[in-house]
Amino acid sequence: MLFVFFANVHPSTVSTGVLGFGLLGASAAALVGGFFGFLFALPRDLSRLAPPEPAAPAAAVASDSARKENGAAIGRTSETEEQGQDRARASWANNNLVKVSDWLTTMVVGVGLVEFTKIIDWLGKMGAKVGAASGMAGTSAQESFGTAVLLAGFAIGFLVGYIHTRTEVTTTLASTFSVVERELSSQILSVQRELQEAVIEVDARMEKEVATVRDQFEQRERFEIDELIKKRDEITGELRTEADALRSTLARSAEVLRHLYEPAPGGFEAALRLLDTLLANPVFSADGRLWAYRACALGQKYRHDTTNGANAQALQETADAAFLSVEHALVSDPLLRPWLHSLWSVEDAAFRSGEDDLTPFWLDPALRTRFAKLLDQGETAQDQPES
């Protein structure tokens, strides 16, 4: 319409060149106008995709009961779906274009207001050049035609760019953002579920291992306690056996002593029968006092047989048995030597009349020499056992 108007006003100047250069200038202005239309119409909804300001996490650490009920990981903060979506947006939203649009828009408006007169002059000069290039040089319509072409192209380009950006571009961006947001949100939620399941699985394994270790520890502790009880019972049994043996030994020793103080020959014969029975038992055979009592009983027998005219062989057998009994007594308990010495030697300071069961072996010179090898070693009768 602009070209038709100028053709009617200046029919001699309108030609193919006017149309070509006019369209070229209008196209250039339309491109500039379209660019500014895009900047001014860039959808501000992009700003909602900006990442939120960092804030301190508000979720508390899940308690043990909540962890078991909800399947949450111990020591990890919970995250809502909206927070996950915000993180998704922050991971891919790029607002550089919006920032550039704001900066350029502010700059264009500011510069346009400050340099308005200069822009008008520059636009007139550019219009004159476009008019001259279109074949209107020297005519009155040169500047007005070029300026009109530039303004019309700029206005048409601005409107087209603005409307297209507000409709098509906004719709495309919104659709793209929505698809990407859903995809990323789905991926993030999937990863969260996998992490949660992994944490629950690890927690279950840890609880199982802890329970296994606890069971093993309890079993080992029970086993050790059972072993201690068993050892205690064994030691108690041994002590009880030893105590019973000691009581029995003391009782039998008292019975032997009672027989030794009874009149001969019944006393020493009863003592010898009882001692032979006791010493045949391993429990009593290691008791040196019983062997010493046997030697005393044999000493009484030797005195009785000597008084009643027993033959030499019988007396020798009795002396041999007494010697072996003294030897066993000293092997079992060397501390019995002073006491046995006082029962044997009439020269011993502790010798007492009536306590002379081994004296017959002292009175015989040959037996004295023999028994001296066992008893005559300078011992005293201190702390002797009572007979």
mmCIF file of C-alpha atoms in Angstrom:
data_model
loop_
_atom_site.group_PDB
_atom_site.id
_atom_site.type_symbol
_atom_site.label_atom_id
_atom_site.label_comp_id
_atom_site.label_asym_id
_atom_site.label_seq_id
_atom_site.Cartn_x
_atom_site.Cartn_y
_atom_site.Cartn_z
ATOM 1 C CA MET A 1 0.000 0.000 0.000
ATOM 2 C CA LEU A 2 2.898 2.312 0.738
ATOM 3 C CA PHE A 3 4.377 1.706 -2.685
ATOM 4 C CA VAL A 4 0.960 2.272 -4.374
ATOM 5 C CA PHE A 5 0.571 5.554 -2.476
ATOM 6 C CA PHE A 6 3.929 6.839 -3.675
ATOM 7 C CA ALA A 7 3.216 5.623 -7.197
ATOM 8 C CA ASN A 8 0.090 7.785 -7.291
ATOM 9 C CA VAL A 9 1.917 10.807 -5.845
ATOM 10 C CA HIS A 10 5.069 10.455 -7.949
ATOM 11 C CA PRO A 11 4.200 8.241 -10.905
ATOM 12 C CA SER A 12 7.376 9.202 -12.780
ATOM 13 C CA THR A 13 9.703 7.939 -10.050
ATOM 14 C CA VAL A 14 8.142 4.555 -9.206
ATOM 15 C CA SER A 15 9.878 1.722 -10.947
ATOM 16 C CA THR A 16 11.230 -1.759 -10.342
ATOM 17 C CA GLY A 17 14.199 -0.246 -8.482
ATOM 18 C CA VAL A 18 11.918 1.555 -6.084
ATOM 19 C CA LEU A 19 10.089 -1.640 -5.389
ATOM 20 C CA GLY A 20 13.299 -3.677 -4.957
ATOM 21 C CA PHE A 21 15.218 -1.272 -2.751
ATOM 22 C CA GLY A 22 12.048 -0.471 -0.788
ATOM 23 C CA LEU A 23 11.394 -4.102 -0.060
ATOM 24 C CA LEU A 24 15.059 -4.581 0.866
ATOM 25 C CA GLY A 25 14.988 -1.720 3.355
ATOM 26 C CA ALA A 26 11.631 -2.822 4.757
ATOM 27 C CA SER A 27 12.951 -6.357 5.175
ATOM 28 C CA ALA A 28 16.003 -5.121 7.057
ATOM 29 C CA ALA A 29 13.831 -3.002 9.326
ATOM 30 C CA ALA A 30 11.452 -5.946 9.777
ATOM 31 C CA LEU A 31 14.351 -8.147 10.920
ATOM 32 C CA VAL A 32 15.405 -5.549 13.484
ATOM 33 C CA GLY A 33 11.794 -5.092 14.576
ATOM 34 C CA GLY A 34 11.294 -8.835 14.814
ATOM 35 C CA PHE A 35 14.394 -9.136 17.024
ATOM 36 C CA PHE A 36 13.113 -6.467 19.392
ATOM 37 C CA GLY A 37 9.664 -8.017 19.302
ATOM 38 C CA PHE A 38 11.209 -11.334 20.367
ATOM 39 C CA LEU A 39 13.110 -9.676 23.222
ATOM 40 C CA PHE A 40 10.028 -7.816 24.483
ATOM 41 C CA ALA A 41 7.742 -10.831 24.115
ATOM 42 C CA LEU A 42 10.047 -13.496 25.580
ATOM 43 C CA PRO A 43 7.817 -15.351 28.037
ATOM 44 C CA ARG A 44 8.495 -14.381 31.632
ATOM 45 C CA ASP A 45 7.188 -17.819 32.741
ATOM 46 C CA LEU A 46 10.756 -19.045 32.262
ATOM 47 C CA SER A 47 11.608 -17.381 35.539
ATOM 48 C CA ARG A 48 9.533 -19.920 37.442
ATOM 49 C CA LEU A 49 12.059 -22.553 36.407
ATOM 50 C CA ALA A 50 14.857 -20.793 38.204
ATOM 51 C CA PRO A 51 16.367 -22.811 41.039
ATOM 52 C CA PRO A 52 15.141 -21.810 44.494
ATOM 53 C CA GLU A 53 17.374 -19.943 46.896
ATOM 54 C CA PRO A 54 19.459 -22.380 48.972
ATOM 55 C CA ALA A 55 17.996 -22.935 52.398
ATOM 56 C CA ALA A 56 18.791 -25.067 55.360
ATOM 57 C CA PRO A 57 17.199 -28.501 55.140
ATOM 58 C CA ALA A 58 13.972 -28.640 57.106
ATOM 59 C CA ALA A 59 13.586 -32.412 57.309
ATOM 60 C CA ALA A 60 14.658 -34.014 60.570
ATOM 61 C CA VAL A 61 16.545 -37.235 60.859
ATOM 62 C CA ALA A 62 14.081 -40.120 60.930
ATOM 63 C CA SER A 63 13.777 -41.951 64.229
ATOM 64 C CA ASP A 64 14.206 -45.701 64.552
ATOM 65 C CA SER A 65 10.470 -46.348 64.841
ATOM 66 C CA ALA A 66 9.649 -44.087 61.885
ATOM 67 C CA ARG A 67 12.384 -45.732 59.864
ATOM 68 C CA LYS A 68 10.883 -49.172 60.449
ATOM 69 C CA GLU A 69 7.325 -48.009 59.751
ATOM 70 C CA ASN A 70 8.008 -45.879 56.675
ATOM 71 C CA GLY A 71 11.089 -47.658 55.283
ATOM 72 C CA ALA A 72 13.177 -44.479 55.431
ATOM 73 C CA ALA A 73 16.963 -44.630 55.674
ATOM 74 C CA ILE A 74 18.589 -43.895 59.025
ATOM 75 C CA GLY A 75 20.449 -40.608 59.172
ATOM 76 C CA ARG A 76 19.141 -39.309 55.792
ATOM 77 C CA THR A 77 16.807 -36.345 55.403
ATOM 78 C CA SER A 78 13.442 -36.922 53.731
ATOM 79 C CA GLU A 79 12.599 -35.082 50.503
ATOM 80 C CA THR A 80 9.127 -34.292 49.173
ATOM 81 C CA GLU A 81 8.098 -34.656 45.571
ATOM 82 C CA GLU A 82 7.941 -30.861 45.080
ATOM 83 C CA GLN A 83 11.488 -30.504 46.363
ATOM 84 C CA GLY A 84 12.558 -33.219 43.935
ATOM 85 C CA GLN A 85 10.883 -31.349 41.085
ATOM 86 C CA ASP A 86 12.577 -28.105 42.116
ATOM 87 C CA ARG A 87 15.881 -29.912 42.043
ATOM 88 C CA ALA A 88 15.009 -31.270 38.603
ATOM 89 C CA ARG A 89 14.235 -27.771 37.328
ATOM 90 C CA ALA A 90 17.434 -26.411 38.811
ATOM 91 C CA SER A 91 19.412 -29.095 37.043
ATOM 92 C CA TRP A 92 18.345 -28.166 33.496
ATOM 93 C CA ALA A 93 16.650 -24.707 33.430
ATOM 94 C CA ASN A 94 18.821 -22.048 31.724
ATOM 95 C CA ASN A 95 17.626 -18.437 32.194
ATOM 96 C CA ASN A 96 20.447 -16.682 30.371
ATOM 97 C CA LEU A 97 18.122 -15.676 27.514
ATOM 98 C CA VAL A 98 15.654 -14.113 29.923
ATOM 99 C CA LYS A 99 18.438 -12.188 31.645
ATOM 100 C CA VAL A 100 19.788 -10.965 28.283
ATOM 101 C CA SER A 101 16.261 -9.965 27.240
ATOM 102 C CA ASP A 102 15.777 -7.980 30.438
ATOM 103 C CA TRP A 103 19.159 -6.311 30.049
ATOM 104 C CA LEU A 104 18.662 -5.421 26.359
ATOM 105 C CA THR A 105 15.086 -4.240 26.903
ATOM 106 C CA THR A 106 16.149 -1.992 29.752
ATOM 107 C CA MET A 107 19.082 -0.692 27.732
ATOM 108 C CA VAL A 108 16.970 -0.031 24.604
ATOM 109 C CA VAL A 109 14.290 1.819 26.553
ATOM 110 C CA GLY A 110 16.849 3.821 28.511
ATOM 111 C CA VAL A 111 18.971 4.700 25.510
ATOM 112 C CA GLY A 112 15.850 5.504 23.470
ATOM 113 C CA LEU A 113 14.608 7.980 26.064
ATOM 114 C CA VAL A 114 17.994 9.619 26.552
ATOM 115 C CA GLU A 115 18.970 9.696 22.889
ATOM 116 C CA PHE A 116 15.506 10.214 21.395
ATOM 117 C CA THR A 117 16.399 13.310 19.349
ATOM 118 C CA LYS A 118 19.524 11.688 17.987
ATOM 119 C CA ILE A 119 17.551 8.608 17.019
ATOM 120 C CA ILE A 120 15.044 10.745 15.154
ATOM 121 C CA ASP A 121 17.864 12.461 13.268
ATOM 122 C CA TRP A 122 19.548 9.128 12.521
ATOM 123 C CA LEU A 123 16.230 7.685 11.301
ATOM 124 C CA GLY A 124 15.774 10.687 8.936
ATOM 125 C CA LYS A 125 19.258 10.191 7.537
ATOM 126 C CA MET A 126 18.723 6.490 7.040
ATOM 127 C CA GLY A 127 15.343 7.209 5.394
ATOM 128 C CA ALA A 128 17.003 9.646 2.987
ATOM 129 C CA LYS A 129 19.579 7.046 2.067
ATOM 130 C CA VAL A 130 16.922 4.390 1.477
ATOM 131 C CA GLY A 131 14.889 6.912 -0.628
ATOM 132 C CA ALA A 132 17.940 7.833 -2.657
ATOM 133 C CA ALA A 133 18.795 4.164 -3.198
ATOM 134 C CA SER A 134 15.244 3.591 -4.350
ATOM 135 C CA GLY A 135 15.602 6.147 -7.164
ATOM 136 C CA MET A 136 14.022 9.149 -5.416
ATOM 137 C CA ALA A 137 17.124 11.191 -4.993
ATOM 138 C CA GLY A 138 16.447 14.945 -5.276
ATOM 139 C CA THR A 139 12.687 14.568 -4.906
ATOM 140 C CA SER A 140 10.601 15.843 -2.016
ATOM 141 C CA ALA A 141 9.555 12.256 -1.179
ATOM 142 C CA GLN A 142 13.106 10.952 -0.795
ATOM 143 C CA GLU A 143 13.365 11.212 3.023
ATOM 144 C CA SER A 144 9.713 10.608 3.782
ATOM 145 C CA PHE A 145 9.570 7.495 1.577
ATOM 146 C CA GLY A 146 12.680 5.935 3.121
ATOM 147 C CA THR A 147 11.592 6.765 6.667
ATOM 148 C CA ALA A 148 8.123 5.354 6.035
ATOM 149 C CA VAL A 149 9.598 2.139 4.623
ATOM 150 C CA LEU A 150 11.872 1.689 7.632
ATOM 151 C CA LEU A 151 9.168 2.467 10.194
ATOM 152 C CA ALA A 152 6.645 0.242 8.438
ATOM 153 C CA GLY A 153 9.103 -2.658 8.154
ATOM 154 C CA PHE A 154 10.192 -2.217 11.777
ATOM 155 C CA ALA A 155 6.582 -2.086 13.026
ATOM 156 C CA ILE A 156 5.519 -5.093 10.965
ATOM 157 C CA GLY A 157 8.595 -7.102 12.064
ATOM 158 C CA PHE A 158 8.079 -6.097 15.722
ATOM 159 C CA LEU A 159 4.435 -7.170 15.679
ATOM 160 C CA VAL A 160 5.146 -10.405 13.861
ATOM 161 C CA GLY A 161 8.080 -11.224 16.185
ATOM 162 C CA TYR A 162 6.120 -10.266 19.295
ATOM 163 C CA ILE A 163 2.970 -12.210 18.388
ATOM 164 C CA HIS A 164 4.905 -15.250 17.157
ATOM 165 C CA THR A 165 7.034 -15.303 20.311
ATOM 166 C CA ARG A 166 4.014 -14.925 22.601
ATOM 167 C CA THR A 167 2.147 -17.745 20.871
ATOM 168 C CA GLU A 168 4.277 -20.293 19.082
ATOM 169 C CA VAL A 169 7.526 -19.891 21.018
ATOM 170 C CA THR A 170 5.784 -19.803 24.398
ATOM 171 C CA THR A 171 3.727 -22.883 23.541
ATOM 172 C CA THR A 172 6.811 -24.750 22.305
ATOM 173 C CA LEU A 173 8.886 -23.839 25.357
ATOM 174 C CA ALA A 174 6.084 -24.706 27.758
ATOM 175 C CA SER A 175 5.539 -28.066 26.057
ATOM 176 C CA THR A 176 9.261 -28.812 26.014
ATOM 177 C CA PHE A 177 9.733 -27.783 29.646
ATOM 178 C CA SER A 178 6.765 -29.857 30.704
ATOM 179 C CA VAL A 179 8.032 -32.969 28.946
ATOM 180 C CA VAL A 180 11.563 -32.557 30.230
ATOM 181 C CA GLU A 181 10.306 -31.756 33.730
ATOM 182 C CA ARG A 182 8.146 -34.871 33.839
ATOM 183 C CA GLU A 183 10.978 -37.009 32.491
ATOM 184 C CA LEU A 184 13.537 -35.661 34.955
ATOM 185 C CA SER A 185 11.096 -35.838 37.856
ATOM 186 C CA SER A 186 10.338 -39.442 36.958
ATOM 187 C CA GLN A 187 14.047 -40.272 36.781
ATOM 188 C CA ILE A 188 14.786 -38.533 40.080
ATOM 189 C CA LEU A 189 11.899 -40.281 41.828
ATOM 190 C CA SER A 190 13.056 -43.581 40.367
ATOM 191 C CA VAL A 191 16.583 -42.986 41.644
ATOM 192 C CA GLN A 192 15.184 -41.983 45.039
ATOM 193 C CA ARG A 193 13.163 -45.191 45.219
ATOM 194 C CA GLU A 194 16.198 -47.256 44.234
ATOM 195 C CA LEU A 195 18.337 -45.518 46.852
ATOM 196 C CA GLN A 196 15.641 -45.999 49.454
ATOM 197 C CA GLU A 197 15.331 -49.694 48.624
ATOM 198 C CA ALA A 198 19.128 -50.043 48.711
ATOM 199 C CA VAL A 199 19.280 -48.365 52.126
ATOM 200 C CA ILE A 200 16.494 -50.597 53.441
ATOM 201 C CA GLU A 201 18.273 -53.678 52.080
ATOM 202 C CA VAL A 202 21.586 -52.626 53.649
ATOM 203 C CA ASP A 203 19.814 -51.907 56.927
ATOM 204 C CA ALA A 204 18.175 -55.330 56.860
ATOM 205 C CA ARG A 205 21.529 -56.996 56.172
ATOM 206 C CA MET A 206 23.140 -55.073 58.999
ATOM 207 C CA GLU A 207 20.374 -56.077 61.400
ATOM 208 C CA LYS A 208 20.720 -59.695 60.303
ATOM 209 C CA GLU A 209 24.498 -59.627 60.773
ATOM 210 C CA VAL A 210 24.126 -57.963 64.174
ATOM 211 C CA ALA A 211 21.590 -60.597 65.205
ATOM 212 C CA THR A 212 23.945 -63.360 63.999
ATOM 213 C CA VAL A 213 26.884 -61.907 65.922
ATOM 214 C CA ARG A 214 24.684 -61.486 68.994
ATOM 215 C CA ASP A 215 23.542 -65.113 68.777
ATOM 216 C CA GLN A 216 27.119 -66.322 68.365
ATOM 217 C CA PHE A 217 28.242 -64.244 71.325
ATOM 218 C CA GLU A 218 25.372 -65.531 73.481
ATOM 219 C CA GLN A 219 26.096 -69.123 72.473
ATOM 220 C CA ARG A 220 29.789 -68.718 73.240
ATOM 221 C CA GLU A 221 28.931 -67.044 76.544
ATOM 222 C CA ARG A 222 26.536 -69.839 77.451
ATOM 223 C CA PHE A 223 29.176 -72.401 76.479
ATOM 224 C CA GLU A 224 31.804 -70.689 78.637
ATOM 225 C CA ILE A 225 29.366 -70.483 81.542
ATOM 226 C CA ASP A 226 28.537 -74.173 81.155
ATOM 227 C CA GLU A 227 32.253 -74.999 81.085
ATOM 228 C CA LEU A 228 32.837 -72.940 84.220
ATOM 229 C CA ILE A 229 29.931 -74.658 85.961
ATOM 230 C CA LYS A 230 31.285 -78.031 84.879
ATOM 231 C CA LYS A 231 34.759 -77.219 86.187
ATOM 232 C CA ARG A 232 33.266 -75.897 89.398
ATOM 233 C CA ASP A 233 31.311 -79.103 89.835
ATOM 234 C CA GLU A 234 34.426 -81.167 89.115
ATOM 235 C CA ILE A 235 36.517 -79.213 91.621
ATOM 236 C CA THR A 236 33.716 -79.364 94.159
ATOM 237 C CA GLY A 237 33.448 -83.105 93.645
ATOM 238 C CA GLU A 238 37.197 -83.541 94.037
ATOM 239 C CA LEU A 239 37.235 -81.434 97.179
ATOM 240 C CA ARG A 240 34.270 -83.326 98.547
ATOM 241 C CA THR A 241 36.002 -86.639 97.778
ATOM 242 C CA GLU A 242 39.197 -85.466 99.447
ATOM 243 C CA ALA A 243 37.249 -84.187 102.411
ATOM 244 C CA ASP A 244 35.386 -87.479 102.716
ATOM 245 C CA ALA A 245 38.690 -89.368 102.411
ATOM 246 C CA LEU A 246 40.242 -87.128 105.074
ATOM 247 C CA ARG A 247 37.320 -87.636 107.410
ATOM 248 C CA SER A 248 37.449 -91.359 106.767
ATOM 249 C CA THR A 249 41.216 -91.382 107.312
ATOM 250 C CA LEU A 250 40.874 -89.494 110.574
ATOM 251 C CA ALA A 251 38.124 -91.819 111.713
ATOM 252 C CA ARG A 252 40.136 -94.918 110.784
ATOM 253 C CA SER A 253 43.287 -93.423 112.341
ATOM 254 C CA ALA A 254 41.419 -92.887 115.587
ATOM 255 C CA GLU A 255 40.176 -96.470 115.439
ATOM 256 C CA VAL A 256 43.732 -97.748 114.821
ATOM 257 C CA LEU A 257 45.064 -95.690 117.755
ATOM 258 C CA ARG A 258 42.337 -97.097 119.961
ATOM 259 C CA HIS A 259 43.416 -100.636 119.060
ATOM 260 C CA LEU A 260 47.096 -99.781 119.666
ATOM 261 C CA TYR A 261 46.292 -98.826 123.255
ATOM 262 C CA GLU A 262 44.352 -101.996 123.886
ATOM 263 C CA PRO A 263 46.049 -104.964 125.668
ATOM 264 C CA ALA A 264 48.195 -107.310 123.589
ATOM 265 C CA PRO A 265 47.851 -109.400 121.623
ATOM 266 C CA GLY A 266 44.260 -108.457 120.732
ATOM 267 C CA GLY A 267 45.017 -104.746 120.349
ATOM 268 C CA PHE A 268 47.893 -104.935 117.851
ATOM 269 C CA GLU A 269 46.265 -107.805 115.958
ATOM 270 C CA ALA A 270 43.060 -105.796 115.459
ATOM 271 C CA ALA A 271 45.158 -102.757 114.463
ATOM 272 C CA LEU A 272 47.139 -104.806 111.905
ATOM 273 C CA ARG A 273 43.985 -106.236 110.332
ATOM 274 C CA LEU A 274 42.447 -102.786 110.001
ATOM 275 C CA LEU A 275 45.699 -101.252 108.667
ATOM 276 C CA ASP A 276 46.170 -103.995 106.068
ATOM 277 C CA THR A 277 42.641 -103.280 104.808
ATOM 278 C CA LEU A 278 43.181 -99.527 104.700
ATOM 279 C CA LEU A 279 46.633 -99.575 103.072
ATOM 280 C CA ALA A 280 45.372 -101.856 100.323
ATOM 281 C CA ASN A 281 43.203 -98.890 99.214
ATOM 282 C CA PRO A 282 45.127 -96.306 97.088
ATOM 283 C CA VAL A 283 43.235 -93.528 98.856
ATOM 284 C CA PHE A 284 44.879 -94.444 102.212
ATOM 285 C CA SER A 285 48.170 -95.958 101.010
ATOM 286 C CA ALA A 286 49.753 -92.496 100.622
ATOM 287 C CA ASP A 287 49.064 -91.574 104.273
ATOM 288 C CA GLY A 288 52.383 -91.717 106.143
ATOM 289 C CA ARG A 289 50.714 -91.813 109.554
ATOM 290 C CA LEU A 290 48.958 -95.117 108.767
ATOM 291 C CA TRP A 291 52.315 -96.646 107.811
ATOM 292 C CA ALA A 292 53.798 -95.298 111.056
ATOM 293 C CA TYR A 293 50.905 -96.857 113.046
ATOM 294 C CA ARG A 294 51.549 -100.160 111.266
ATOM 295 C CA ALA A 295 55.216 -99.992 112.310
ATOM 296 C CA CYS A 296 54.075 -99.374 115.920
ATOM 297 C CA ALA A 297 51.671 -102.351 115.765
ATOM 298 C CA LEU A 298 54.496 -104.548 114.414
ATOM 299 C CA GLY A 299 56.768 -103.274 117.215
ATOM 300 C CA GLN A 300 54.175 -104.389 119.787
ATOM 301 C CA LYS A 301 53.932 -107.749 118.018
ATOM 302 C CA TYR A 302 57.742 -108.102 118.027
ATOM 303 C CA ARG A 303 57.882 -107.445 121.797
ATOM 304 C CA HIS A 304 54.995 -109.867 122.440
ATOM 305 C CA ASP A 305 56.528 -112.630 120.297
ATOM 306 C CA THR A 306 59.941 -112.139 121.903
ATOM 307 C CA THR A 307 58.426 -112.452 125.381
ATOM 308 C CA ASN A 308 56.512 -115.613 124.398
ATOM 309 C CA GLY A 309 59.505 -117.312 122.774
ATOM 310 C CA ALA A 310 58.693 -117.055 119.099
ATOM 311 C CA ASN A 311 61.214 -118.491 116.687
ATOM 312 C CA ALA A 312 63.885 -116.332 115.088
ATOM 313 C CA GLN A 313 62.355 -116.521 111.591
ATOM 314 C CA ALA A 314 59.015 -115.155 112.753
ATOM 315 C CA LEU A 315 60.744 -112.346 114.633
ATOM 316 C CA GLN A 316 62.845 -111.500 111.561
ATOM 317 C CA GLU A 317 59.746 -111.330 109.374
ATOM 318 C CA THR A 318 58.092 -108.984 111.870
ATOM 319 C CA ALA A 319 61.212 -106.779 112.004
ATOM 320 C CA ASP A 320 61.398 -106.681 108.188
ATOM 321 C CA ALA A 321 57.737 -105.687 107.929
ATOM 322 C CA ALA A 322 58.256 -102.937 110.542
ATOM 323 C CA PHE A 323 61.310 -101.619 108.682
ATOM 324 C CA LEU A 324 59.328 -101.407 105.404
ATOM 325 C CA SER A 325 56.462 -99.663 107.214
ATOM 326 C CA VAL A 326 58.867 -97.029 108.647
ATOM 327 C CA GLU A 327 60.393 -96.574 105.193
ATOM 328 C CA HIS A 328 56.936 -96.050 103.587
ATOM 329 C CA ALA A 329 55.982 -93.612 106.330
ATOM 330 C CA LEU A 330 59.083 -91.474 105.789
ATOM 331 C CA VAL A 331 58.691 -91.515 102.013
ATOM 332 C CA SER A 332 55.080 -90.338 102.343
ATOM 333 C CA ASP A 333 55.791 -87.787 105.084
ATOM 334 C CA PRO A 334 59.417 -87.026 106.040
ATOM 335 C CA LEU A 335 58.195 -84.844 108.918
ATOM 336 C CA LEU A 336 57.260 -88.024 110.817
ATOM 337 C CA ARG A 337 60.966 -88.876 111.403
ATOM 338 C CA PRO A 338 61.372 -87.029 114.763
ATOM 339 C CA TRP A 339 58.261 -88.633 116.182
ATOM 340 C CA LEU A 340 59.269 -92.126 115.018
ATOM 341 C CA HIS A 341 62.754 -91.538 116.403
ATOM 342 C CA SER A 342 61.275 -90.757 119.831
ATOM 343 C CA LEU A 343 59.316 -94.053 119.705
ATOM 344 C CA TRP A 344 62.449 -95.984 118.778
ATOM 345 C CA SER A 345 65.457 -94.569 120.655
ATOM 346 C CA VAL A 346 65.532 -94.580 124.456
ATOM 347 C CA GLU A 347 68.246 -91.909 124.213
ATOM 348 C CA ASP A 348 65.893 -89.470 122.464
ATOM 349 C CA ALA A 349 65.074 -86.456 124.647
ATOM 350 C CA ALA A 350 61.407 -86.847 123.812
ATOM 351 C CA PHE A 351 61.283 -90.540 124.760
ATOM 352 C CA ARG A 352 58.502 -91.343 127.203
ATOM 353 C CA SER A 353 57.689 -94.524 128.984
ATOM 354 C CA GLY A 354 54.615 -96.119 127.444
ATOM 355 C CA GLU A 355 55.304 -94.503 124.071
ATOM 356 C CA ASP A 356 57.917 -97.082 123.128
ATOM 357 C CA ASP A 357 56.313 -99.205 120.401
ATOM 358 C CA LEU A 358 59.527 -99.193 118.287
ATOM 359 C CA THR A 359 61.940 -99.628 121.246
ATOM 360 C CA PRO A 360 62.335 -103.421 120.650
ATOM 361 C CA PHE A 361 64.144 -102.565 117.425
ATOM 362 C CA TRP A 362 66.525 -100.349 119.433
ATOM 363 C CA LEU A 363 67.336 -102.951 122.045
ATOM 364 C CA ASP A 364 68.537 -105.460 119.426
ATOM 365 C CA PRO A 365 71.998 -104.210 118.246
ATOM 366 C CA ALA A 366 71.618 -105.592 114.738
ATOM 367 C CA LEU A 367 68.150 -104.072 114.277
ATOM 368 C CA ARG A 368 69.334 -100.811 115.862
ATOM 369 C CA THR A 369 71.981 -100.453 113.168
ATOM 370 C CA ARG A 370 69.458 -101.220 110.466
ATOM 371 C CA PHE A 371 66.760 -98.816 111.717
ATOM 372 C CA ALA A 372 69.341 -96.126 112.391
ATOM 373 C CA LYS A 373 69.791 -95.747 108.623
ATOM 374 C CA LEU A 374 66.198 -94.456 108.527
ATOM 375 C CA LEU A 375 65.703 -92.782 111.893
ATOM 376 C CA ASP A 376 69.036 -91.834 113.452
ATOM 377 C CA GLN A 377 69.736 -88.602 111.531
ATOM 378 C CA GLY A 378 69.913 -86.083 114.381
ATOM 379 C CA GLU A 379 66.216 -85.289 114.230
ATOM 380 C CA THR A 380 64.207 -84.050 117.206
ATOM 381 C CA ALA A 381 60.682 -84.843 118.121
ATOM 382 C CA GLN A 382 59.325 -81.327 118.016
ATOM 383 C CA ASP A 383 55.798 -80.895 116.666
ATOM 384 C CA GLN A 384 55.297 -84.656 116.724
ATOM 385 C CA PRO A 385 51.778 -86.002 116.104
ATOM 386 C CA GLU A 386 49.913 -87.324 119.061
ATOM 387 C CA SER A 387 49.742 -91.124 119.354
#
